[in-house]
CSV table of C-alpha atoms in Angstrom, one decimal:
chain,number,residue,atom,x,y,z
A,28,MET,CA,-5.7,59.0,-1.4
A,29,GLU,CA,-4.4,57.2,1.1
A,30,ASN,CA,-6.9,54.4,1.4
A,31,PRO,CA,-5.8,52.8,-2.1
A,32,LYS,CA,-2.5,52.8,-1.0
A,33,ILE,CA,-3.7,51.0,2.2
A,34,LEU,CA,-5.7,48.8,0.6
A,35,ALA,CA,-2.5,48.2,-2.0
A,36,LEU,CA,-0.3,47.3,0.8
A,37,ILE,CA,-2.8,44.8,2.3
A,38,ILE,CA,-3.1,43.2,-1.2
A,39,VAL,CA,0.7,43.1,-1.5
A,40,LEU,CA,1.0,41.5,2.2
A,41,SER,CA,-1.8,39.0,1.5
A,42,VAL,CA,-0.5,37.9,-1.7
A,43,LEU,CA,3.0,37.3,0.1
A,44,ALA,CA,1.4,35.7,3.0
A,45,ILE,CA,-0.6,33.4,0.4
A,46,LEU,CA,2.5,32.8,-1.4
A,47,PHE,CA,4.5,31.8,1.7
A,48,LEU,CA,1.8,29.5,2.9
A,49,ILE,CA,1.7,27.9,-0.2
A,50,THR,CA,5.9,27.3,0.1
A,51,LEU,CA,5.0,26.2,3.8
A,52,VAL,CA,2.2,23.8,2.5
A,53,ALA,CA,4.5,22.1,-0.1
A,54,MET,CA,7.4,21.6,2.6
A,55,ASN,CA,4.7,19.8,5.0
A,56,PHE,CA,3.7,17.9,1.9
A,57,LEU,CA,7.4,16.6,0.9
A,58,LEU,CA,7.9,15.8,4.7
A,59,SER,CA,4.7,13.9,5.2
A,60,LYS,CA,5.2,11.7,2.0
A,61,ARG,CA,8.6,11.0,3.1
A,62,LYS,CA,7.3,10.2,6.8
A,63,ILE,CA,4.6,7.7,5.3
A,64,LEU,CA,7.2,5.9,2.9
A,65,GLU,CA,9.7,5.8,6.1
A,66,LYS,CA,6.8,4.3,7.8
A,67,GLU,CA,5.9,1.8,5.1
A,68,ASN,CA,9.0,0.9,4.4
A,69,LYS,CA,9.9,-0.2,8.2
A,70,LEU,CA,6.4,-2.2,8.2
A,71,LYS,CA,7.7,-3.9,5.0
A,72,ASP,CA,10.6,-4.4,6.5
A,73,LEU,CA,9.4,-5.9,9.8
A,74,GLU,CA,7.1,-8.3,7.6
A,75,ASN,CA,10.3,-9.6,5.7
A,76,ARG,CA,11.7,-10.4,8.7
A,77,THR,CA,8.7,-12.1,10.6
A,78,LYS,CA,8.4,-13.9,7.2
A,79,ILE,CA,12.5,-15.1,7.5
A,80,GLU,CA,11.8,-15.9,11.2
A,81,LEU,CA,9.0,-18.4,10.6
A,82,ILE,CA,10.7,-19.6,7.5
A,83,LYS,CA,13.7,-20.6,9.7
A,84,THR,CA,11.5,-22.0,12.4
A,85,ILE,CA,9.9,-24.3,9.6
A,86,VAL,CA,13.7,-25.5,8.5
A,87,GLU,CA,14.5,-26.1,12.1
A,88,VAL,CA,11.7,-28.0,13.0
A,89,GLU,CA,12.0,-30.2,10.1
A,90,GLU,CA,15.8,-30.6,10.8
A,91,LYS,CA,14.9,-31.2,14.5
A,92,HIS,CA,12.4,-33.9,13.2
A,93,LYS,CA,15.0,-35.2,10.5
A,94,SER,CA,17.5,-35.7,13.6
A,95,GLU,CA,15.0,-37.6,15.7
A,96,ILE,CA,14.2,-40.1,13.0
A,97,ALA,CA,18.1,-40.5,12.2
A,98,LYS,CA,18.8,-41.0,15.5
A,99,ASP,CA,16.0,-43.8,16.1
A,100,LEU,CA,17.0,-45.6,13.1
A,101,HIS,CA,20.5,-45.6,14.2
A,102,ASP,CA,20.1,-46.2,18.1
A,103,GLN,CA,17.1,-48.8,17.4
A,104,ILE,CA,17.4,-50.6,13.8
A,105,ILE,CA,21.2,-50.5,12.2
A,106,PRO,CA,22.8,-52.0,15.6
A,107,VAL,CA,20.0,-54.9,15.3
A,108,LEU,CA,20.0,-55.2,11.2
A,109,THR,CA,23.9,-55.1,11.6
A,110,LEU,CA,24.1,-58.0,13.8
A,111,LYS,CA,21.4,-60.0,12.3
A,112,ALA,CA,23.0,-60.2,9.3
A,113,LEU,CA,26.1,-61.1,10.8
A,114,ASN,CA,24.0,-64.0,12.6
A,115,LEU,CA,22.5,-65.1,9.0
A,116,LYS,CA,26.2,-65.0,7.7
A,117,THR,CA,27.4,-67.3,10.4
A,118,HIS,CA,24.1,-69.9,10.0
A,119,ILE,CA,24.7,-69.7,5.7
A,120,THR,CA,28.2,-70.9,6.5
A,121,GLU,CA,27.3,-73.5,8.6
A,122,LEU,CA,24.6,-74.6,6.1
A,123,GLU,CA,27.4,-74.6,3.4
A,124,LYS,CA,29.6,-77.1,5.9
A,125,GLY,CA,26.6,-79.2,6.3
A,126,GLU,CA,25.3,-78.6,9.7
A,127,LYS,CA,21.8,-78.2,9.7
A,128,ASN,CA,20.6,-75.7,12.7
A,129,TYR,CA,17.3,-74.6,11.6
A,130,THR,CA,16.1,-73.2,15.0
A,131,GLU,CA,18.6,-70.4,14.7
A,132,ILE,CA,17.4,-69.5,11.6
A,133,ARG,CA,13.8,-69.2,12.4
A,134,GLN,CA,14.8,-67.2,15.5
A,135,GLY,CA,16.6,-64.9,13.0
A,136,VAL,CA,13.5,-64.5,10.8
A,137,ASP,CA,11.1,-64.0,13.9
A,138,GLU,CA,13.8,-60.9,15.0
A,139,MET,CA,13.7,-59.6,11.6
A,140,ALA,CA,9.6,-59.8,11.9
A,141,ALA,CA,10.0,-57.8,15.1
A,142,LEU,CA,12.7,-55.2,13.6
A,143,ALA,CA,9.9,-54.5,11.1
A,144,ASP,CA,7.5,-53.6,13.8
A,145,ASP,CA,9.9,-51.1,15.3
A,146,ILE,CA,10.3,-49.7,11.7
A,147,ARG,CA,6.6,-49.4,11.8
A,148,GLU,CA,6.2,-47.6,14.9
A,149,ILE,CA,8.9,-45.0,13.8
A,150,VAL,CA,7.0,-44.5,10.6
A,151,HIS,CA,3.7,-43.9,13.1
A,152,GLY,CA,5.7,-41.4,15.1
A,153,ILE,CA,6.0,-39.4,11.7
A,154,VAL,CA,2.5,-39.8,10.6
A,155,PRO,CA,-0.1,-41.0,13.3
A,156,LYS,CA,-1.6,-44.2,12.7
A,157,MET,CA,-5.0,-43.0,14.3
A,158,PHE,CA,-4.9,-40.2,11.3
A,159,THR,CA,-3.8,-42.8,8.6
A,160,SER,CA,-6.6,-45.3,9.7
A,161,PHE,CA,-9.7,-43.0,10.5
A,162,GLY,CA,-8.7,-39.7,8.8
A,163,PHE,CA,-8.5,-36.1,10.1
A,164,ILE,CA,-12.0,-35.7,12.0
A,165,LYS,CA,-12.3,-39.0,13.5
A,166,SER,CA,-8.5,-38.6,15.1
A,167,LEU,CA,-8.8,-34.9,16.2
A,168,GLU,CA,-12.3,-35.8,18.0
A,169,THR,CA,-10.2,-39.0,19.4
A,170,LEU,CA,-7.8,-36.5,20.8
A,171,ILE,CA,-10.1,-34.1,22.4
A,172,THR,CA,-11.8,-36.8,23.8
A,173,ASP,CA,-8.8,-38.4,25.6
A,174,MET,CA,-8.1,-35.1,27.0
A,175,SER,CA,-11.3,-35.5,29.0
A,176,SER,CA,-9.6,-37.7,31.3
A,177,VAL,CA,-6.9,-35.3,32.1
A,178,ASN,CA,-7.1,-33.6,35.8
A,179,GLY,CA,-10.8,-33.9,35.9
A,180,SER,CA,-11.6,-31.5,33.1
A,181,THR,CA,-14.2,-32.1,30.3
A,182,ALA,CA,-13.3,-31.5,26.6
A,183,THR,CA,-15.7,-32.0,23.8
A,184,PHE,CA,-15.6,-32.0,20.3
A,185,LYS,CA,-18.7,-30.7,18.1
A,186,ASP,CA,-18.7,-31.2,14.2
A,187,ASN,CA,-20.7,-28.4,12.8
A,188,ARG,CA,-20.1,-29.0,9.2
A,189,SER,CA,-23.3,-28.1,7.0
A,190,ASN,CA,-23.0,-31.3,5.3
A,191,GLY,CA,-21.1,-34.7,6.2
A,192,LYS,CA,-18.8,-34.4,3.2
A,193,GLU,CA,-15.0,-34.6,3.3
A,194,ILE,CA,-12.8,-31.7,4.2
A,195,MET,CA,-11.4,-30.0,0.9
A,196,LEU,CA,-7.9,-29.6,1.7
A,197,THR,CA,-5.2,-32.6,0.5
A,198,GLN,CA,-3.8,-35.2,3.2
A,199,ILE,CA,-0.8,-33.6,3.9
A,200,GLN,CA,-2.8,-30.0,4.6
A,201,GLN,CA,-5.4,-32.3,6.9
A,202,LEU,CA,-2.3,-33.7,8.6
A,203,THR,CA,-0.7,-30.3,8.8
A,204,LEU,CA,-4.1,-28.9,10.3
A,205,TYR,CA,-4.2,-32.1,12.7
A,206,ARG,CA,-0.8,-31.4,14.4
A,207,THR,CA,-1.6,-27.7,14.7
A,208,CYS,CA,-4.7,-28.4,16.5
A,209,ALA,CA,-2.8,-30.9,18.6
A,210,GLU,CA,-0.1,-28.3,19.7
A,211,ILE,CA,-2.8,-26.1,20.3
A,212,LEU,CA,-4.4,-28.6,22.5
A,213,ASN,CA,-1.2,-29.6,24.1
A,214,ASN,CA,-0.3,-25.6,24.9
A,215,LEU,CA,-4.1,-25.1,26.1
A,216,MET,CA,-3.4,-28.5,29.0
A,217,LYS,CA,-0.2,-27.1,29.8
A,218,HIS,CA,-0.7,-23.5,30.2
A,219,SER,CA,-4.5,-22.7,30.6
A,220,LYS,CA,-5.8,-24.6,33.3
A,221,TYR,CA,-9.4,-25.0,32.1
A,222,ASN,CA,-12.4,-26.9,33.3
A,223,TYR,CA,-14.1,-26.9,30.2
A,224,LEU,CA,-12.9,-27.2,26.9
A,225,GLU,CA,-15.3,-27.1,23.7
A,226,ALA,CA,-13.4,-27.9,20.2
A,227,SER,CA,-16.2,-27.0,17.0
A,228,LEU,CA,-15.4,-27.2,13.3
A,229,GLU,CA,-17.1,-25.9,11.1
A,230,ASP,CA,-17.3,-25.4,7.6
A,231,LYS,CA,-18.0,-22.3,5.6
A,232,PRO,CA,-17.7,-20.9,1.7
A,233,GLY,CA,-14.1,-21.2,0.6
A,234,GLU,CA,-12.9,-21.8,4.2
A,235,ILE,CA,-12.8,-23.8,7.6
A,236,LEU,CA,-13.2,-22.9,11.0
A,237,MET,CA,-11.3,-24.5,14.0
A,238,THR,CA,-12.7,-23.1,17.6
A,239,PHE,CA,-11.2,-23.7,20.6
A,240,ALA,CA,-13.5,-22.2,23.8
A,241,HIS,CA,-12.3,-22.7,27.2
A,242,ASP,CA,-12.9,-21.4,30.4
A,243,GLY,CA,-9.5,-21.3,31.6
A,244,SER,CA,-6.4,-18.8,31.6
A,245,GLY,CA,-7.1,-17.1,28.0
A,246,ILE,CA,-4.3,-14.9,25.8
A,247,THR,CA,-5.0,-12.2,23.4
A,248,ASN,CA,-3.6,-11.5,19.9
A,249,GLN,CA,-1.0,-8.6,21.5
A,250,GLU,CA,-0.2,-11.0,24.2
A,251,ILE,CA,0.8,-13.7,21.7
A,252,GLU,CA,2.7,-11.3,19.4
A,253,TYR,CA,4.9,-10.5,22.3
A,254,LEU,CA,5.8,-13.9,23.6
A,255,THR,CA,6.3,-14.8,20.0
A,256,MET,CA,9.1,-11.9,19.5
A,257,ALA,CA,10.4,-12.5,22.9
A,258,GLY,CA,10.3,-16.4,23.4
A,259,SER,CA,13.7,-18.4,22.7
A,260,GLY,CA,11.5,-21.3,22.2
A,261,ILE,CA,10.1,-22.6,18.9
A,262,GLY,CA,6.7,-23.7,20.1
A,263,LEU,CA,4.7,-21.0,19.4
A,264,LYS,CA,7.0,-19.9,16.0
A,265,SER,CA,6.3,-23.6,15.0
A,266,LEU,CA,2.5,-23.4,15.7
A,267,GLN,CA,2.5,-19.8,13.4
A,268,SER,CA,4.5,-21.5,10.5
A,269,ARG,CA,2.2,-24.2,10.1
A,270,ILE,CA,-0.7,-22.2,9.9
A,271,LEU,CA,1.2,-20.0,7.4
A,272,SER,CA,2.1,-23.2,5.3
A,273,LEU,CA,-2.0,-23.3,5.2
A,274,ASN,CA,-2.5,-19.8,4.6
A,275,GLY,CA,-4.5,-19.5,7.5
A,276,LYS,CA,-4.8,-17.2,10.0
A,277,ILE,CA,-5.4,-17.9,13.8
A,278,ASP,CA,-6.9,-15.5,16.5
A,279,TYR,CA,-6.8,-15.4,20.3
A,280,SER,CA,-9.7,-13.5,22.2
A,281,ILE,CA,-11.0,-13.2,25.5
A,282,GLU,CA,-15.0,-12.5,25.5
A,283,LYS,CA,-17.0,-12.4,28.9
A,284,GLY,CA,-14.9,-14.6,30.6
A,285,VAL,CA,-14.6,-17.2,27.7
A,286,SER,CA,-11.4,-17.9,26.1
A,287,PHE,CA,-11.2,-18.3,22.2
A,288,ILE,CA,-8.7,-19.7,19.7
A,289,LYS,CA,-10.0,-19.6,16.1
A,290,LEU,CA,-8.2,-20.9,13.1
A,291,LYS,CA,-9.3,-20.0,9.8
A,292,ILE,CA,-8.2,-22.0,6.8
A,293,PRO,CA,-9.2,-21.2,3.1
A,294,THR,CA,-10.1,-24.4,1.1
A,295,SER,CA,-9.9,-22.4,-2.3
A,296,ASN,CA,-7.0,-21.7,-4.3
A,297,GLY,CA,-3.6,-20.3,-2.7
A,298,ILE,CA,-3.4,-22.7,0.0
A,299,LYS,CA,0.4,-23.3,0.2
A,300,ASN,CA,1.8,-27.0,0.1
B,13,MET,CA,13.4,53.5,-11.8
B,14,THR,CA,9.5,54.5,-11.4
B,15,PHE,CA,6.8,51.9,-11.2
B,16,ALA,CA,5.2,52.1,-14.4
B,17,ALA,CA,9.1,51.7,-15.9
B,18,GLY,CA,9.4,48.8,-13.6
B,19,TYR,CA,6.2,47.4,-14.5
B,20,ASN,CA,7.2,47.5,-18.5
B,21,PHE,CA,10.4,45.9,-17.5
B,22,LEU,CA,8.2,42.9,-15.6
B,23,THR,CA,6.0,43.0,-18.6
B,24,TYR,CA,8.6,42.2,-21.2
B,25,ALA,CA,10.4,40.0,-18.8
B,26,SER,CA,7.6,37.8,-18.2
B,27,ILE,CA,6.8,37.4,-21.9
B,28,PHE,CA,10.6,36.5,-22.7
B,29,SER,CA,10.3,34.1,-19.5
B,30,VAL,CA,7.5,31.9,-21.2
B,31,GLY,CA,10.6,31.1,-23.8
B,32,VAL,CA,12.3,29.1,-21.2
B,33,PRO,CA,9.7,26.5,-20.3
B,34,ILE,CA,9.0,26.3,-24.3
B,35,ALA,CA,12.6,26.1,-24.9
B,36,ILE,CA,13.0,23.0,-22.6
B,37,SER,CA,9.9,21.5,-24.0
B,38,LEU,CA,11.3,21.5,-27.7
B,39,VAL,CA,14.6,19.8,-26.1
B,40,LYS,CA,12.8,17.3,-24.5
B,41,PHE,CA,10.1,17.0,-26.9
B,42,ARG,CA,10.4,13.2,-27.7
B,43,LYS,CA,9.9,12.7,-24.1
B,44,LEU,CA,6.9,14.8,-23.2
B,45,ASN,CA,3.7,13.0,-22.6
B,46,ARG,CA,0.0,14.4,-23.2
B,47,VAL,CA,0.3,16.6,-20.1
B,48,LEU,CA,3.3,18.5,-21.1
B,49,TRP,CA,2.0,18.8,-24.5
B,50,CYS,CA,-1.2,20.5,-23.1
B,51,LEU,CA,1.2,22.7,-21.2
B,52,LEU,CA,3.3,23.5,-24.2
B,53,ILE,CA,0.2,25.0,-26.1
B,54,PHE,CA,-1.2,26.7,-22.7
B,55,LEU,CA,2.3,28.5,-22.6
B,56,LEU,CA,2.3,29.3,-26.2
B,57,ILE,CA,-1.1,30.6,-26.1
B,58,GLY,CA,-0.2,32.4,-23.0
B,59,GLY,CA,3.1,34.0,-24.4
B,60,LEU,CA,0.8,35.1,-27.4
B,61,CYS,CA,-1.7,36.9,-25.3
B,62,ASP,CA,1.0,38.3,-23.1
B,63,ALA,CA,2.4,39.8,-26.8
B,64,VAL,CA,-0.7,40.8,-27.9
B,65,CYS,CA,-1.8,42.7,-24.5
B,66,VAL,CA,1.5,44.9,-24.9
B,67,ILE,CA,0.6,45.4,-28.8
B,68,TYR,CA,-2.9,46.8,-27.9
B,69,ARG,CA,-2.6,48.1,-24.8
B,70,GLU,CA,-4.6,51.3,-25.8
B,71,ASN,CA,-7.5,49.6,-27.1
B,72,ASN,CA,-9.2,48.3,-24.1
B,73,ALA,CA,-12.2,46.6,-25.6
B,74,LEU,CA,-9.7,44.4,-27.7
B,75,LEU,CA,-7.6,44.0,-25.0
B,76,ASN,CA,-10.5,42.6,-22.9
B,77,VAL,CA,-11.4,40.4,-25.7
B,78,PHE,CA,-8.1,38.6,-25.8
B,79,LEU,CA,-7.8,38.6,-22.0
B,80,ASN,CA,-11.5,36.8,-21.6
B,81,VAL,CA,-10.7,34.6,-24.5
B,82,PHE,CA,-7.4,33.6,-23.2
B,83,THR,CA,-9.2,33.0,-19.3
B,84,ILE,CA,-11.4,30.7,-21.0
B,85,LEU,CA,-8.6,28.8,-23.1
B,86,GLU,CA,-6.5,28.7,-19.9
B,87,GLY,CA,-9.1,27.3,-17.8
B,88,LEU,CA,-10.1,24.7,-19.9
B,89,LEU,CA,-6.4,23.4,-21.0
B,90,ILE,CA,-5.6,23.4,-16.9
B,91,PHE,CA,-8.6,21.4,-16.3
B,92,TYR,CA,-7.7,18.8,-19.0
B,93,ILE,CA,-4.3,18.6,-17.7
B,94,TYR,CA,-5.7,17.8,-14.3
B,95,LYS,CA,-8.4,15.3,-15.8
B,96,LEU,CA,-5.2,13.6,-17.2
B,97,GLU,CA,-3.3,13.6,-13.7
B,98,LEU,CA,-5.9,13.0,-11.5
B,99,ARG,CA,-8.0,10.8,-13.6
B,100,LYS,CA,-11.0,11.5,-11.2
B,101,ASN,CA,-13.5,12.4,-14.3
B,102,LYS,CA,-16.2,13.3,-12.2
B,103,ILE,CA,-14.8,15.9,-10.5
B,104,ILE,CA,-13.2,17.4,-13.3
B,105,ALA,CA,-16.6,17.2,-15.2
B,106,VAL,CA,-18.4,19.2,-12.1
B,107,VAL,CA,-15.4,21.6,-12.7
B,108,PHE,CA,-16.0,22.1,-16.0
B,109,THR,CA,-19.4,22.4,-16.1
B,110,PHE,CA,-19.3,25.2,-13.5
B,111,PHE,CA,-16.6,27.1,-15.1
B,112,SER,CA,-18.5,26.6,-18.7
B,113,VAL,CA,-21.6,28.2,-17.0
B,114,ILE,CA,-20.0,30.9,-15.4
B,115,CYS,CA,-18.3,31.7,-18.8
B,116,VAL,CA,-21.2,32.1,-20.6
B,117,TRP,CA,-23.2,33.8,-18.1
B,118,GLN,CA,-20.7,36.3,-17.6
B,119,PHE,CA,-19.4,36.8,-21.0
B,120,PHE,CA,-22.7,36.2,-23.1
B,121,ILE,CA,-25.7,36.9,-20.8
B,122,LEU,CA,-25.0,39.5,-18.0
B,123,LYS,CA,-22.2,41.5,-19.6
B,124,GLN,CA,-20.2,41.4,-23.1
B,125,ILE,CA,-17.1,39.7,-24.0
B,126,SER,CA,-15.4,43.0,-24.6
B,127,VAL,CA,-15.7,44.2,-21.0
B,128,GLU,CA,-13.5,43.3,-18.1
B,129,ASP,CA,-13.9,40.4,-16.2
B,130,THR,CA,-13.2,39.8,-12.4
B,131,VAL,CA,-15.6,36.8,-11.9
B,132,VAL,CA,-14.6,34.3,-14.3
B,133,SER,CA,-11.0,34.6,-13.6
B,134,THR,CA,-11.5,34.3,-9.5
B,135,MET,CA,-13.4,31.4,-9.8
B,136,GLU,CA,-11.0,30.1,-12.5
B,137,ALA,CA,-8.4,30.6,-9.8
B,138,LEU,CA,-10.5,29.0,-7.1
B,139,PHE,CA,-11.1,25.8,-9.1
B,140,VAL,CA,-7.2,25.0,-9.7
B,141,ILE,CA,-6.5,25.8,-6.5
B,142,LEU,CA,-9.2,22.8,-5.3
B,143,LEU,CA,-7.6,20.6,-8.3
B,144,SER,CA,-3.9,21.8,-6.9
B,145,GLY,CA,-5.0,20.5,-3.5
B,146,LEU,CA,-6.4,17.1,-4.8
B,147,TYR,CA,-3.5,16.3,-6.4
B,148,PHE,CA,-1.4,16.9,-3.4
B,149,HIS,CA,-3.5,14.3,-1.7
B,150,LYS,CA,-3.3,12.3,-4.8
B,151,GLN,CA,0.5,12.2,-4.6
B,152,LEU,CA,0.7,11.3,-0.7
B,153,SER,CA,-1.6,8.3,-1.1
B,154,ASP,CA,-0.1,7.1,-4.2
B,155,ASP,CA,2.8,4.6,-3.5
B,156,ASN,CA,4.2,4.5,-7.1
B,157,ILE,CA,5.3,8.0,-6.1
B,158,THR,CA,8.2,7.7,-3.5
B,159,ARG,CA,9.9,10.8,-4.1
B,160,PRO,CA,7.1,13.7,-5.2
B,161,ALA,CA,9.9,16.1,-5.7
B,162,LYS,CA,11.6,14.0,-8.3
B,163,PHE,CA,8.1,13.6,-10.1
B,164,TYR,CA,7.7,16.4,-12.9
B,165,PHE,CA,3.9,17.3,-12.6
B,166,PHE,CA,4.6,18.0,-8.3
B,167,TRP,CA,6.8,21.1,-9.8
B,168,ILE,CA,3.9,21.8,-12.7
B,169,ASN,CA,1.2,21.7,-9.9
B,170,LEU,CA,3.4,23.7,-7.5
B,171,SER,CA,3.5,26.7,-10.0
B,172,PHE,CA,0.0,26.4,-10.9
B,173,LEU,CA,-1.1,26.9,-7.1
B,174,PHE,CA,2.0,29.7,-6.6
B,175,TYR,CA,0.1,31.4,-9.7
B,176,PHE,CA,-3.4,31.1,-9.0
B,177,GLY,CA,-2.5,31.5,-5.4
B,178,ALA,CA,-1.6,34.7,-5.5
B,179,GLY,CA,-3.3,35.6,-8.7
B,180,LEU,CA,-6.7,35.0,-6.7
B,181,LEU,CA,-6.8,38.1,-4.8
B,182,LEU,CA,-5.3,40.0,-7.8
B,183,PHE,CA,-8.1,39.1,-9.8
B,184,ALA,CA,-11.0,39.1,-7.1
B,185,THR,CA,-9.5,43.2,-6.9
B,186,ASN,CA,-9.4,43.6,-10.2
B,187,ASP,CA,-11.7,46.4,-10.4
B,188,PHE,CA,-9.9,48.3,-7.6
B,189,ILE,CA,-6.8,48.0,-9.0
B,190,ASN,CA,-8.0,49.3,-12.4
B,191,ARG,CA,-9.4,52.2,-10.8
B,192,ALA,CA,-6.0,52.7,-8.6
B,193,PRO,CA,-3.7,55.5,-9.6
B,194,MET,CA,-1.2,54.4,-12.3
B,195,ASN,CA,1.7,53.6,-9.7
B,196,ILE,CA,-0.4,51.3,-7.5
B,197,ALA,CA,-1.7,49.5,-10.5
B,198,SER,CA,1.8,49.0,-11.8
B,199,MET,CA,2.9,47.8,-8.2
B,200,LEU,CA,0.2,45.0,-8.0
B,201,TRP,CA,0.2,43.9,-11.8
B,202,GLY,CA,4.1,44.0,-11.4
B,203,LEU,CA,3.9,41.4,-8.2
B,204,HIS,CA,1.5,39.7,-10.9
B,205,LEU,CA,4.2,39.5,-13.5
B,206,LEU,CA,6.8,38.7,-11.1
B,207,VAL,CA,5.1,35.6,-9.7
B,208,ASN,CA,4.7,34.7,-13.3
B,209,ILE,CA,8.2,34.5,-14.1
B,210,GLY,CA,9.1,32.2,-11.1
B,211,CYS,CA,6.2,30.2,-12.2
B,212,ASN,CA,7.5,29.8,-15.9
B,213,LEU,CA,10.6,29.1,-14.2
B,214,LEU,CA,9.0,26.4,-12.1
B,215,PHE,CA,7.4,24.9,-15.4
B,216,ALA,CA,10.6,24.9,-17.1
B,217,PHE,CA,12.0,22.3,-14.3
B,218,GLY,CA,9.2,20.4,-14.0
B,219,THR,CA,9.4,19.8,-17.8
B,220,TRP,CA,13.1,19.1,-17.5
B,221,LYS,CA,12.5,16.8,-14.9
B,222,ILE,CA,10.0,14.6,-17.4
B,223,GLN,CA,13.4,12.5,-18.1
B,224,LYS,CA,14.5,11.1,-14.8
B,225,TYR,CA,11.3,9.7,-13.9
């Protein structure tokens, strides 16, 4: 008779243990869900803050650019224009009096032509002349080839596109890509101390791949992330913001002593202008 | 108070406790979704079965028929509820097929439907525990459910897990319990009834939550 009692007790204790376990599982589940949620919220928060930082950088860069243009116009163009206007007024007054001095008027016209050249230079500072004249590929090739003469290093450009057709990006996107490549090349020149640099352009279905491979000091994605967060300068952030505006991705890696910077730009829908 | 008296009290308490979630379902009937309608049907059938078991407790064969039929209906209803919530049709189809085969085998081939059952109810408990675990897993990875405790089905799922988790051992040792002395059997089935009352209250709480989500 004792055995049924013992077995019954075991059953009761087991049932109570199961109920207790289920309660623990439920509590653990609720805690885990809360932790997952907190983590997701933190990530979203970080993503939003990063986006805001990048947008701020874009605005900063734009404002800086506008200031430079305004300064150039103010310092170079406006004083000369004002002077020319005053001179012309004087010449018109003399002409009205009957004093004909065409030499000074001709001089004024020549000076106006020179002023137009100055304005043209400012414009080319905004949009590179090479880019407007020869397009993205040629201007990039020229930029890279010009780097060959710097410090005895060698820089080559390879156009590995499958066909010779135009790149499927708008003019503004091509200009942004050109500026992005120019900034990357500038950073490489300043920091990597390479002897050999090879830049190549490939087009794949729906994207363009720009690869910079060099034998100098490379950097990884984690290091770039750290520098971007820690740095007070806007250089890296400006680079990131340009890539973001193209909906592209940049990847920094080092493989077997060769450093790579790979830029992927989609050419299909969703590109931000 | 003897075990038998305690068991009788708990029997009636368990029958009346079914009224709590049913009453809340009726109060909230405009807000009820398909899952809660199935749960309401399940509770009504369960309450009816409990009442019938009390009335026909002296007639073992009839009692067994009622209990076995209830087990089948209960299983099918619960699997359907989980089908609606989990939306994993393949898993539910496998569970449903296995359960149906076991029912047919036990009740119509190996034994009769008027004979006491351990196997079908134990397998049912195992399947529901499995589905309950799957639901918790789904809630963990579902971004739409940010606070599970505020979601109605969390409580209903928990209730099923409590009932069948506790019941698994009792169903599996049904033969022993029925051959054990009256006081031991009363104690063990009394524990089952206590869990049943708790689960009905959880069902009521879960049903109440439907308005807020």
